């Protein structure tokens, strides 16, 4: 033991500084030996007190970091709520006008695209679903015509967590994981619609199942659905802006007088007791509603809804990005080392045998429960996206969590439908159940068998492409949520013949490319020699590198016009830190740059 102490105290790799009273480095190495030899217990008693102080300080710092994490998470959720309000202010009336044309909505493909675009505009599937329920309840829209719109709203709501994934573009590996975790939701929704929409048009199975379910369940109107997360966030977001939720559904149902009404709420109704006098003694009668002026930032504003919406959009995006970056930094600081490995093991480990097969279904229950508490699938999926980027949650575990979140958001709609008046209860409940059974059908298609989990493989490919070419993420958002729905909408409005004539060859070509890609990776010998790779095609048809060069030159030209040095550094290239002068050779070391 003395030899060990001697080697430790005089090791040339350790600092040799010793302070009076035993506060040096050597005293820290004496601590273990002091427990073994009573003779040494009288030496270097100072570090024990120092260790307690350091431990207390570490605990306080960790506690403070956890509090900051919860604070930034709260602001993150609030910013998502304000972001939804901003989109409704900017495009809510346009969304109501889109829903108003029943001739368009009678076309299933056009209805699907309308559901996508409207949900992207208002950033809330709950808002678009409430519009659909209002139209069905008022007799302006048939349930069979509303089902494709419900499918489209399911797609549109997944754009939020994809936008959140863009905030982690600074690190390639994190961005790859985060974007894959966000787009697995998109891939599931698109694949489900690709199979279930033609099936619904051909057979009407969702309409039939929900009609039988509503007829079987003898339900009555109840109280409003519980708003668990709103109780926490609304006191803060209500001070920023409050919206009149009846304007957009009213425009959709044909109330032209609401076009000139602002979405910003000025007056609100609150319950107040009605005081009455009975037999000369005062008493409290039944509760009535009292109209009071709202108390928020824009209550007396003369700005139009579009201007307020754009202001809130810029502010909420700024807060969202800031909170997300701080959350990532705090998570990196707190969840590291053994703590990170322990959490990863708990989250990503399967249940013990023989229940390992049920791990994914248990994760679905967790996702559904958390979404029910948060009252929003967008909030839940956006909250786990940074954790996926950090590697805390694997893509294979995030997939069932996302599927459970899809189910959780439908339960909220079901509870909201149960609060409808008696004459509107059946139609409202049938629409909510259509949403529920659509997601159940998608899970049965793309989860039970490992070979059918195509969304995971598709999301991994998208993540790899995005990590290699960062502009691809913005390109993906514009194509999948704007250009492609608009193109399909235009073709559907031209008629079924045009839609089938253009869409069928495209889908057949896409299926053939997918099959050839699978065979190229698994059994290339079964293919002709010229099909074993895509080299026979022009380079721009099987690689994004030419487009990347074009994007690089375009960004370079824009930056040169602004007289900025090295313009391509900002978006398309990742450069090393400035070179540092070598102390031995007195030369500048070479530092290669990596191009996307």
PDB file of C-alpha atoms in Angstrom, residues 199-486:
ATOM      1  CA  UNK A 199     -59.768   0.844 -50.003  1.00  0.00           C
ATOM      2  CA  UNK A 200     -62.206   3.288 -48.422  1.00  0.00           C
ATOM      3  CA  UNK A 201     -63.336   4.624 -51.819  1.00  0.00           C
ATOM      4  CA  UNK A 202     -63.889   1.075 -53.081  1.00  0.00           C
ATOM      5  CA  UNK A 203     -65.542  -0.479 -50.020  1.00  0.00           C
ATOM      6  CA  UNK A 204     -66.438   2.299 -47.540  1.00  0.00           C
ATOM      7  CA  UNK A 205     -65.241   0.123 -44.657  1.00  0.00           C
ATOM      8  CA  UNK A 206     -64.460   3.028 -42.288  1.00  0.00           C
ATOM      9  CA  UNK A 207     -67.893   4.548 -42.844  1.00  0.00           C
ATOM     10  CA  UNK A 208     -69.544   1.182 -42.233  1.00  0.00           C
ATOM     11  CA  UNK A 209     -67.552   0.303 -39.100  1.00  0.00           C
ATOM     12  CA  UNK A 210     -68.100   3.700 -37.474  1.00  0.00           C
ATOM     13  CA  UNK A 211     -71.817   3.713 -38.351  1.00  0.00           C
ATOM     14  CA  UNK A 212     -72.289   0.324 -36.692  1.00  0.00           C
ATOM     15  CA  UNK A 213     -70.218   1.428 -33.672  1.00  0.00           C
ATOM     16  CA  UNK A 214     -72.266   4.592 -33.124  1.00  0.00           C
ATOM     17  CA  UNK A 215     -75.526   2.649 -33.498  1.00  0.00           C
ATOM     18  CA  UNK A 216     -74.333   0.006 -31.025  1.00  0.00           C
ATOM     19  CA  UNK A 217     -73.160   2.498 -28.403  1.00  0.00           C
ATOM     20  CA  UNK A 218     -76.161   4.196 -26.852  1.00  0.00           C
ATOM     21  CA  UNK A 219     -74.335   7.357 -25.766  1.00  0.00           C
ATOM     22  CA  UNK A 220     -75.586  10.632 -24.428  1.00  0.00           C
ATOM     23  CA  UNK A 221     -74.066  14.067 -24.369  1.00  0.00           C
ATOM     24  CA  UNK A 222     -71.676  14.678 -21.541  1.00  0.00           C
ATOM     25  CA  UNK A 223     -69.366  17.302 -20.214  1.00  0.00           C
ATOM     26  CA  UNK A 224     -66.525  18.900 -22.119  1.00  0.00           C
ATOM     27  CA  UNK A 225     -63.363  16.911 -22.699  1.00  0.00           C
ATOM     28  CA  UNK A 226     -60.707  17.443 -20.013  1.00  0.00           C
ATOM     29  CA  UNK A 227     -57.970  19.902 -20.893  1.00  0.00           C
ATOM     30  CA  UNK A 228     -55.094  18.718 -18.756  1.00  0.00           C
ATOM     31  CA  UNK A 229     -52.174  20.531 -20.360  1.00  0.00           C
ATOM     32  CA  UNK A 230     -54.218  23.644 -21.149  1.00  0.00           C
ATOM     33  CA  UNK A 231     -54.686  24.227 -17.427  1.00  0.00           C
ATOM     34  CA  UNK A 232     -50.914  24.742 -17.181  1.00  0.00           C
ATOM     35  CA  UNK A 233     -50.174  26.587 -20.442  1.00  0.00           C
ATOM     36  CA  UNK A 234     -53.274  28.726 -20.940  1.00  0.00           C
ATOM     37  CA  UNK A 235     -52.545  31.171 -18.063  1.00  0.00           C
ATOM     38  CA  UNK A 236     -49.381  32.186 -19.967  1.00  0.00           C
ATOM     39  CA  UNK A 237     -50.492  31.901 -23.594  1.00  0.00           C
ATOM     40  CA  UNK A 238     -53.804  33.584 -22.742  1.00  0.00           C
ATOM     41  CA  UNK A 239     -51.867  36.735 -21.828  1.00  0.00           C
ATOM     42  CA  UNK A 240     -50.338  36.842 -25.326  1.00  0.00           C
ATOM     43  CA  UNK A 241     -53.332  36.199 -27.574  1.00  0.00           C
ATOM     44  CA  UNK A 242     -56.815  34.655 -27.393  1.00  0.00           C
ATOM     45  CA  UNK A 243     -58.759  33.497 -30.451  1.00  0.00           C
ATOM     46  CA  UNK A 244     -62.450  33.192 -31.161  1.00  0.00           C
ATOM     47  CA  UNK A 245     -62.757  29.490 -32.038  1.00  0.00           C
ATOM     48  CA  UNK A 246     -66.170  29.933 -33.695  1.00  0.00           C
ATOM     49  CA  UNK A 247     -65.039  32.131 -36.615  1.00  0.00           C
ATOM     50  CA  UNK A 248     -63.273  29.553 -38.836  1.00  0.00           C
ATOM     51  CA  UNK A 249     -65.989  26.844 -38.490  1.00  0.00           C
ATOM     52  CA  UNK A 250     -68.606  29.560 -39.086  1.00  0.00           C
ATOM     53  CA  UNK A 251     -66.943  30.643 -42.353  1.00  0.00           C
ATOM     54  CA  UNK A 252     -66.684  26.981 -43.407  1.00  0.00           C
ATOM     55  CA  UNK A 253     -70.401  26.464 -42.779  1.00  0.00           C
ATOM     56  CA  UNK A 254     -71.302  29.469 -44.964  1.00  0.00           C
ATOM     57  CA  UNK A 255     -71.739  32.367 -42.509  1.00  0.00           C
ATOM     58  CA  UNK A 256     -70.595  35.262 -44.715  1.00  0.00           C
ATOM     59  CA  UNK A 257     -70.907  37.842 -41.920  1.00  0.00           C
ATOM     60  CA  UNK A 258     -67.884  36.333 -40.167  1.00  0.00           C
ATOM     61  CA  UNK A 259     -65.519  37.312 -42.996  1.00  0.00           C
ATOM     62  CA  UNK A 260     -65.256  40.817 -41.556  1.00  0.00           C
ATOM     63  CA  UNK A 261     -64.912  39.610 -37.966  1.00  0.00           C
ATOM     64  CA  UNK A 262     -61.484  39.355 -36.406  1.00  0.00           C
ATOM     65  CA  UNK A 263     -60.236  36.057 -35.028  1.00  0.00           C
ATOM     66  CA  UNK A 264     -58.811  37.912 -32.037  1.00  0.00           C
ATOM     67  CA  UNK A 265     -61.152  37.615 -29.072  1.00  0.00           C
ATOM     68  CA  UNK A 266     -62.139  40.915 -27.471  1.00  0.00           C
ATOM     69  CA  UNK A 267     -65.013  39.833 -25.231  1.00  0.00           C
ATOM     70  CA  UNK A 268     -65.343  36.569 -23.341  1.00  0.00           C
ATOM     71  CA  UNK A 269     -68.097  34.981 -21.295  1.00  0.00           C
ATOM     72  CA  UNK A 270     -67.376  33.812 -17.755  1.00  0.00           C
ATOM     73  CA  UNK A 271     -69.754  32.074 -15.355  1.00  0.00           C
ATOM     74  CA  UNK A 272     -71.157  34.312 -12.628  1.00  0.00           C
ATOM     75  CA  UNK A 273     -73.708  33.570  -9.872  1.00  0.00           C
ATOM     76  CA  UNK A 274     -77.089  35.209 -10.174  1.00  0.00           C
ATOM     77  CA  UNK A 275     -78.052  36.850  -6.889  1.00  0.00           C
ATOM     78  CA  UNK A 276     -81.726  36.680  -5.978  1.00  0.00           C
ATOM     79  CA  UNK A 277     -83.849  37.539  -2.990  1.00  0.00           C
ATOM     80  CA  UNK A 278     -86.256  34.913  -1.667  1.00  0.00           C
ATOM     81  CA  UNK A 279     -88.587  35.751   1.250  1.00  0.00           C
ATOM     82  CA  UNK A 280     -86.598  38.866   1.975  1.00  0.00           C
ATOM     83  CA  UNK A 281     -83.271  37.042   2.395  1.00  0.00           C
ATOM     84  CA  UNK A 282     -80.471  37.154  -0.133  1.00  0.00           C
ATOM     85  CA  UNK A 283     -79.427  33.947  -1.806  1.00  0.00           C
ATOM     86  CA  UNK A 284     -77.468  32.624  -4.747  1.00  0.00           C
ATOM     87  CA  UNK A 285     -79.469  31.408  -7.703  1.00  0.00           C
ATOM     88  CA  UNK A 286     -78.403  29.472 -10.796  1.00  0.00           C
ATOM     89  CA  UNK A 287     -75.160  30.355 -12.584  1.00  0.00           C
ATOM     90  CA  UNK A 288     -75.338  32.699 -15.583  1.00  0.00           C
ATOM     91  CA  UNK A 289     -72.739  33.939 -18.081  1.00  0.00           C
ATOM     92  CA  UNK A 290     -71.244  37.375 -17.691  1.00  0.00           C
ATOM     93  CA  UNK A 291     -69.495  39.125 -20.607  1.00  0.00           C
ATOM     94  CA  UNK A 292     -66.131  40.647 -19.756  1.00  0.00           C
ATOM     95  CA  UNK A 293     -63.358  42.170 -21.828  1.00  0.00           C
ATOM     96  CA  UNK A 294     -60.501  39.793 -22.548  1.00  0.00           C
ATOM     97  CA  UNK A 295     -57.097  40.443 -21.049  1.00  0.00           C
ATOM     98  CA  UNK A 296     -54.299  39.773 -23.522  1.00  0.00           C
ATOM     99  CA  UNK A 297     -51.638  41.627 -25.477  1.00  0.00           C
ATOM    100  CA  UNK A 298     -53.620  42.290 -28.676  1.00  0.00           C
ATOM    101  CA  UNK A 299     -57.069  42.942 -27.203  1.00  0.00           C
ATOM    102  CA  UNK A 300     -57.019  46.659 -28.181  1.00  0.00           C
ATOM    103  CA  UNK A 301     -54.873  46.268 -31.269  1.00  0.00           C
ATOM    104  CA  UNK A 302     -56.022  47.852 -34.537  1.00  0.00           C
ATOM    105  CA  UNK A 303     -53.710  45.659 -36.629  1.00  0.00           C
ATOM    106  CA  UNK A 304     -55.264  43.194 -39.084  1.00  0.00           C
ATOM    107  CA  UNK A 305     -55.222  39.488 -38.292  1.00  0.00           C
ATOM    108  CA  UNK A 306     -52.517  38.797 -40.880  1.00  0.00           C
ATOM    109  CA  UNK A 307     -50.107  41.315 -39.317  1.00  0.00           C
ATOM    110  CA  UNK A 308     -50.696  39.954 -35.809  1.00  0.00           C
ATOM    111  CA  UNK A 309     -50.297  36.406 -37.116  1.00  0.00           C
ATOM    112  CA  UNK A 310     -46.962  37.187 -38.783  1.00  0.00           C
ATOM    113  CA  UNK A 311     -45.692  38.918 -35.626  1.00  0.00           C
ATOM    114  CA  UNK A 312     -46.679  35.957 -33.471  1.00  0.00           C
ATOM    115  CA  UNK A 313     -45.217  33.556 -36.037  1.00  0.00           C
ATOM    116  CA  UNK A 314     -41.809  35.259 -35.908  1.00  0.00           C
ATOM    117  CA  UNK A 315     -41.862  35.517 -32.113  1.00  0.00           C
ATOM    118  CA  UNK A 316     -43.034  31.961 -31.491  1.00  0.00           C
ATOM    119  CA  UNK A 317     -40.466  30.505 -33.910  1.00  0.00           C
ATOM    120  CA  UNK A 318     -37.721  32.485 -32.173  1.00  0.00           C
ATOM    121  CA  UNK A 319     -38.786  31.255 -28.737  1.00  0.00           C
ATOM    122  CA  UNK A 320     -39.210  27.710 -30.049  1.00  0.00           C
ATOM    123  CA  UNK A 321     -35.705  27.639 -31.563  1.00  0.00           C
ATOM    124  CA  UNK A 322     -34.149  29.167 -28.437  1.00  0.00           C
ATOM    125  CA  UNK A 323     -35.901  26.765 -26.083  1.00  0.00           C
ATOM    126  CA  UNK A 324     -35.012  23.792 -28.270  1.00  0.00           C
ATOM    127  CA  UNK A 325     -31.334  24.736 -28.374  1.00  0.00           C
ATOM    128  CA  UNK A 326     -31.219  25.282 -24.617  1.00  0.00           C
ATOM    129  CA  UNK A 327     -33.038  21.997 -24.008  1.00  0.00           C
ATOM    130  CA  UNK A 328     -30.514  20.146 -26.163  1.00  0.00           C
ATOM    131  CA  UNK A 329     -27.583  21.765 -24.338  1.00  0.00           C
ATOM    132  CA  UNK A 330     -29.055  21.019 -20.907  1.00  0.00           C
ATOM    133  CA  UNK A 331     -29.873  17.440 -21.891  1.00  0.00           C
ATOM    134  CA  UNK A 332     -26.316  17.009 -23.152  1.00  0.00           C
ATOM    135  CA  UNK A 333     -25.031  18.342 -19.839  1.00  0.00           C
ATOM    136  CA  UNK A 334     -27.304  16.334 -17.545  1.00  0.00           C
ATOM    137  CA  UNK A 335     -27.739  13.106 -19.478  1.00  0.00           C
ATOM    138  CA  UNK A 336     -24.171  12.018 -20.036  1.00  0.00           C
ATOM    139  CA  UNK A 337     -21.888   9.217 -19.003  1.00  0.00           C
ATOM    140  CA  UNK A 338     -23.429   6.505 -16.885  1.00  0.00           C
ATOM    141  CA  UNK A 339     -26.724   8.408 -16.545  1.00  0.00           C
ATOM    142  CA  UNK A 340     -27.168   8.535 -20.319  1.00  0.00           C
ATOM    143  CA  UNK A 341     -26.313   4.876 -20.722  1.00  0.00           C
ATOM    144  CA  UNK A 342     -28.750   3.911 -17.962  1.00  0.00           C
ATOM    145  CA  UNK A 343     -31.595   5.932 -19.505  1.00  0.00           C
ATOM    146  CA  UNK A 344     -30.865   4.553 -22.966  1.00  0.00           C
ATOM    147  CA  UNK A 345     -30.911   1.033 -21.560  1.00  0.00           C
ATOM    148  CA  UNK A 346     -34.238   1.577 -19.777  1.00  0.00           C
ATOM    149  CA  UNK A 347     -35.975   3.219 -22.747  1.00  0.00           C
ATOM    150  CA  UNK A 348     -34.622   1.059 -25.551  1.00  0.00           C
ATOM    151  CA  UNK A 349     -34.531  -2.327 -23.788  1.00  0.00           C
ATOM    152  CA  UNK A 350     -37.271  -4.831 -24.510  1.00  0.00           C
ATOM    153  CA  UNK A 351     -39.479  -6.322 -21.819  1.00  0.00           C
ATOM    154  CA  UNK A 352     -38.160  -9.527 -20.220  1.00  0.00           C
ATOM    155  CA  UNK A 353     -38.873 -12.846 -21.875  1.00  0.00           C
ATOM    156  CA  UNK A 354     -41.444 -14.116 -22.772  1.00  0.00           C
ATOM    157  CA  UNK A 355     -43.022 -10.657 -23.111  1.00  0.00           C
ATOM    158  CA  UNK A 356     -40.403  -9.139 -25.414  1.00  0.00           C
ATOM    159  CA  UNK A 357     -42.868  -9.105 -28.319  1.00  0.00           C
ATOM    160  CA  UNK A 358     -45.157  -6.754 -26.334  1.00  0.00           C
ATOM    161  CA  UNK A 359     -42.538  -4.012 -25.856  1.00  0.00           C
ATOM    162  CA  UNK A 360     -43.660  -2.009 -28.883  1.00  0.00           C
ATOM    163  CA  UNK A 361     -47.316  -2.219 -27.899  1.00  0.00           C
ATOM    164  CA  UNK A 362     -46.436  -1.040 -24.399  1.00  0.00           C
ATOM    165  CA  UNK A 363     -44.607   1.917 -25.990  1.00  0.00           C
ATOM    166  CA  UNK A 364     -47.785   2.672 -27.955  1.00  0.00           C
ATOM    167  CA  UNK A 365     -49.742   2.824 -24.705  1.00  0.00           C
ATOM    168  CA  UNK A 366     -47.141   5.201 -23.277  1.00  0.00           C
ATOM    169  CA  UNK A 367     -47.339   7.421 -26.369  1.00  0.00           C
ATOM    170  CA  UNK A 368     -51.147   7.410 -26.299  1.00  0.00           C
ATOM    171  CA  UNK A 369     -51.216   8.263 -22.583  1.00  0.00           C
ATOM    172  CA  UNK A 370     -48.701  11.101 -22.912  1.00  0.00           C
ATOM    173  CA  UNK A 371     -50.558  12.537 -25.903  1.00  0.00           C
ATOM    174  CA  UNK A 372     -53.828  12.372 -23.983  1.00  0.00           C
ATOM    175  CA  UNK A 373     -52.216  14.328 -21.144  1.00  0.00           C
ATOM    176  CA  UNK A 374     -50.668  16.901 -23.502  1.00  0.00           C
ATOM    177  CA  UNK A 375     -53.855  17.102 -25.629  1.00  0.00           C
ATOM    178  CA  UNK A 376     -51.715  17.301 -28.781  1.00  0.00           C
ATOM    179  CA  UNK A 377     -49.783  14.777 -30.844  1.00  0.00           C
ATOM    180  CA  UNK A 378     -47.671  17.598 -32.292  1.00  0.00           C
ATOM    181  CA  UNK A 379     -46.463  18.606 -28.835  1.00  0.00           C
ATOM    182  CA  UNK A 380     -45.543  15.045 -27.876  1.00  0.00           C
ATOM    183  CA  UNK A 381     -43.740  14.145 -31.113  1.00  0.00           C
ATOM    184  CA  UNK A 382     -41.974  17.532 -31.130  1.00  0.00           C
ATOM    185  CA  UNK A 383     -40.845  16.964 -27.534  1.00  0.00           C
ATOM    186  CA  UNK A 384     -39.271  13.558 -28.249  1.00  0.00           C
ATOM    187  CA  UNK A 385     -37.564  14.724 -31.482  1.00  0.00           C
ATOM    188  CA  UNK A 386     -34.576  16.312 -29.627  1.00  0.00           C
ATOM    189  CA  UNK A 387     -34.220  13.135 -27.549  1.00  0.00           C
ATOM    190  CA  UNK A 388     -34.065  11.091 -30.738  1.00  0.00           C
ATOM    191  CA  UNK A 389     -31.394  13.460 -32.059  1.00  0.00           C
ATOM    192  CA  UNK A 390     -29.330  13.007 -28.892  1.00  0.00           C
ATOM    193  CA  UNK A 391     -29.583   9.228 -29.242  1.00  0.00           C
ATOM    194  CA  UNK A 392     -31.543   8.805 -26.010  1.00  0.00           C
ATOM    195  CA  UNK A 393     -34.448   7.199 -27.887  1.00  0.00           C
ATOM    196  CA  UNK A 394     -33.745   4.882 -30.800  1.00  0.00           C
ATOM    197  CA  UNK A 395     -35.717   5.133 -34.024  1.00  0.00           C
ATOM    198  CA  UNK A 396     -37.092   1.639 -33.443  1.00  0.00           C
ATOM    199  CA  UNK A 397     -38.516   2.769 -30.084  1.00  0.00           C
ATOM    200  CA  UNK A 398     -39.679   6.180 -31.371  1.00  0.00           C
ATOM    201  CA  UNK A 399     -41.791   4.492 -34.058  1.00  0.00           C
ATOM    202  CA  UNK A 400     -44.289   2.812 -31.669  1.00  0.00           C
ATOM    203  CA  UNK A 401     -44.309   5.921 -29.480  1.00  0.00           C
ATOM    204  CA  UNK A 402     -45.378   7.935 -32.530  1.00  0.00           C
ATOM    205  CA  UNK A 403     -48.050   5.401 -33.449  1.00  0.00           C
ATOM    206  CA  UNK A 404     -49.386   5.585 -29.905  1.00  0.00           C
ATOM    207  CA  UNK A 405     -49.425   9.361 -30.177  1.00  0.00           C
ATOM    208  CA  UNK A 406     -51.623   9.047 -33.271  1.00  0.00           C
ATOM    209  CA  UNK A 407     -54.084   6.990 -31.237  1.00  0.00           C
ATOM    210  CA  UNK A 408     -53.916   9.359 -28.256  1.00  0.00           C
ATOM    211  CA  UNK A 409     -54.923  12.384 -30.286  1.00  0.00           C
ATOM    212  CA  UNK A 410     -58.019  10.529 -31.545  1.00  0.00           C
ATOM    213  CA  UNK A 411     -59.166   9.766 -27.998  1.00  0.00           C
ATOM    214  CA  UNK A 412     -59.157  13.490 -27.309  1.00  0.00           C
ATOM    215  CA  UNK A 413     -61.393  14.002 -30.355  1.00  0.00           C
ATOM    216  CA  UNK A 414     -63.712  11.235 -29.154  1.00  0.00           C
ATOM    217  CA  UNK A 415     -64.085  12.878 -25.740  1.00  0.00           C
ATOM    218  CA  UNK A 416     -64.710  16.215 -27.409  1.00  0.00           C
ATOM    219  CA  UNK A 417     -67.392  14.597 -29.593  1.00  0.00           C
ATOM    220  CA  UNK A 418     -69.089  13.153 -26.532  1.00  0.00           C
ATOM    221  CA  UNK A 419     -69.588  16.714 -25.299  1.00  0.00           C
ATOM    222  CA  UNK A 420     -71.613  17.632 -28.407  1.00  0.00           C
ATOM    223  CA  UNK A 421     -75.353  18.355 -28.171  1.00  0.00           C
ATOM    224  CA  UNK A 422     -77.736  15.443 -28.610  1.00  0.00           C
ATOM    225  CA  UNK A 423     -78.645  16.205 -32.236  1.00  0.00           C
ATOM    226  CA  UNK A 424     -74.977  16.480 -33.250  1.00  0.00           C
ATOM    227  CA  UNK A 425     -73.572  13.670 -31.111  1.00  0.00           C
ATOM    228  CA  UNK A 426     -73.891  10.822 -33.637  1.00  0.00           C
ATOM    229  CA  UNK A 427     -72.198  12.590 -36.548  1.00  0.00           C
ATOM    230  CA  UNK A 428     -69.454  14.118 -34.373  1.00  0.00           C
ATOM    231  CA  UNK A 429     -68.715  10.765 -32.771  1.00  0.00           C
ATOM    232  CA  UNK A 430     -68.699   8.985 -36.140  1.00  0.00           C
ATOM    233  CA  UNK A 431     -66.063  11.385 -37.516  1.00  0.00           C
ATOM    234  CA  UNK A 432     -63.913  10.976 -34.384  1.00  0.00           C
ATOM    235  CA  UNK A 433     -64.177   7.191 -34.670  1.00  0.00           C
ATOM    236  CA  UNK A 434     -63.160   7.378 -38.338  1.00  0.00           C
ATOM    237  CA  UNK A 435     -59.958   9.046 -37.225  1.00  0.00           C
ATOM    238  CA  UNK A 436     -59.430   6.365 -34.587  1.00  0.00           C
ATOM    239  CA  UNK A 437     -60.044   3.366 -36.867  1.00  0.00           C
ATOM    240  CA  UNK A 438     -57.899   4.889 -39.616  1.00  0.00           C
ATOM    241  CA  UNK A 439     -54.892   4.934 -37.284  1.00  0.00           C
ATOM    242  CA  UNK A 440     -55.670   1.448 -35.986  1.00  0.00           C
ATOM    243  CA  UNK A 441     -55.794   0.192 -39.584  1.00  0.00           C
ATOM    244  CA  UNK A 442     -52.446   1.841 -40.322  1.00  0.00           C
ATOM    245  CA  UNK A 443     -50.867   0.169 -37.284  1.00  0.00           C
ATOM    246  CA  UNK A 444     -52.184  -3.219 -38.398  1.00  0.00           C
ATOM    247  CA  UNK A 445     -50.619  -2.614 -41.818  1.00  0.00           C
ATOM    248  CA  UNK A 446     -47.200  -1.262 -40.846  1.00  0.00           C
ATOM    249  CA  UNK A 447     -46.273  -2.577 -37.400  1.00  0.00           C
ATOM    250  CA  UNK A 448     -47.122  -6.161 -36.285  1.00  0.00           C
ATOM    251  CA  UNK A 449     -44.543  -7.910 -38.506  1.00  0.00           C
ATOM    252  CA  UNK A 450     -40.936  -6.618 -38.592  1.00  0.00           C
ATOM    253  CA  UNK A 451     -40.867  -7.001 -42.378  1.00  0.00           C
ATOM    254  CA  UNK A 452     -43.803  -4.578 -42.720  1.00  0.00           C
ATOM    255  CA  UNK A 453     -42.166  -1.727 -40.783  1.00  0.00           C
ATOM    256  CA  UNK A 454     -41.330   0.178 -43.959  1.00  0.00           C
ATOM    257  CA  UNK A 455     -41.642   3.646 -42.344  1.00  0.00           C
ATOM    258  CA  UNK A 456     -38.505   2.944 -40.262  1.00  0.00           C
ATOM    259  CA  UNK A 457     -36.438   2.059 -43.332  1.00  0.00           C
ATOM    260  CA  UNK A 458     -37.779   5.014 -45.304  1.00  0.00           C
ATOM    261  CA  UNK A 459     -37.043   7.403 -42.430  1.00  0.00           C
ATOM    262  CA  UNK A 460     -33.469   6.102 -42.165  1.00  0.00           C
ATOM    263  CA  UNK A 461     -32.896   6.775 -45.870  1.00  0.00           C
ATOM    264  CA  UNK A 462     -34.308  10.298 -45.495  1.00  0.00           C
ATOM    265  CA  UNK A 463     -32.103  10.893 -42.449  1.00  0.00           C
ATOM    266  CA  UNK A 464     -28.969   9.797 -44.321  1.00  0.00           C
ATOM    267  CA  UNK A 465     -29.746  12.046 -47.284  1.00  0.00           C
ATOM    268  CA  UNK A 466     -30.483  14.972 -44.988  1.00  0.00           C
ATOM    269  CA  UNK A 467     -27.221  14.528 -43.082  1.00  0.00           C
ATOM    270  CA  UNK A 468     -25.327  14.509 -46.380  1.00  0.00           C
ATOM    271  CA  UNK A 469     -27.223  17.378 -48.020  1.00  0.00           C
ATOM    272  CA  UNK A 470     -28.750  19.665 -45.420  1.00  0.00           C
ATOM    273  CA  UNK A 471     -30.785  21.631 -47.935  1.00  0.00           C
ATOM    274  CA  UNK A 472     -32.662  18.392 -48.613  1.00  0.00           C
ATOM    275  CA  UNK A 473     -34.679  18.886 -45.394  1.00  0.00           C
ATOM    276  CA  UNK A 474     -36.214  22.160 -46.642  1.00  0.00           C
ATOM    277  CA  UNK A 475     -36.625  20.601 -50.077  1.00  0.00           C
ATOM    278  CA  UNK A 476     -38.488  17.677 -48.501  1.00  0.00           C
ATOM    279  CA  UNK A 477     -40.851  19.962 -46.555  1.00  0.00           C
ATOM    280  CA  UNK A 478     -41.732  22.032 -49.617  1.00  0.00           C
ATOM    281  CA  UNK A 479     -42.259  18.975 -51.851  1.00  0.00           C
ATOM    282  CA  UNK A 480     -44.247  16.771 -49.427  1.00  0.00           C
ATOM    283  CA  UNK A 481     -46.419  19.389 -47.760  1.00  0.00           C
ATOM    284  CA  UNK A 482     -46.896  22.009 -50.482  1.00  0.00           C
ATOM    285  CA  UNK A 483     -45.977  21.122 -54.079  1.00  0.00           C
ATOM    286  CA  UNK A 484     -47.054  17.464 -54.146  1.00  0.00           C
ATOM    287  CA  UNK A 485     -50.476  18.103 -52.490  1.00  0.00           C
ATOM    288  CA  UNK A 486     -51.065  21.073 -54.826  1.00  0.00           C
TER     289      UNK A 486
END
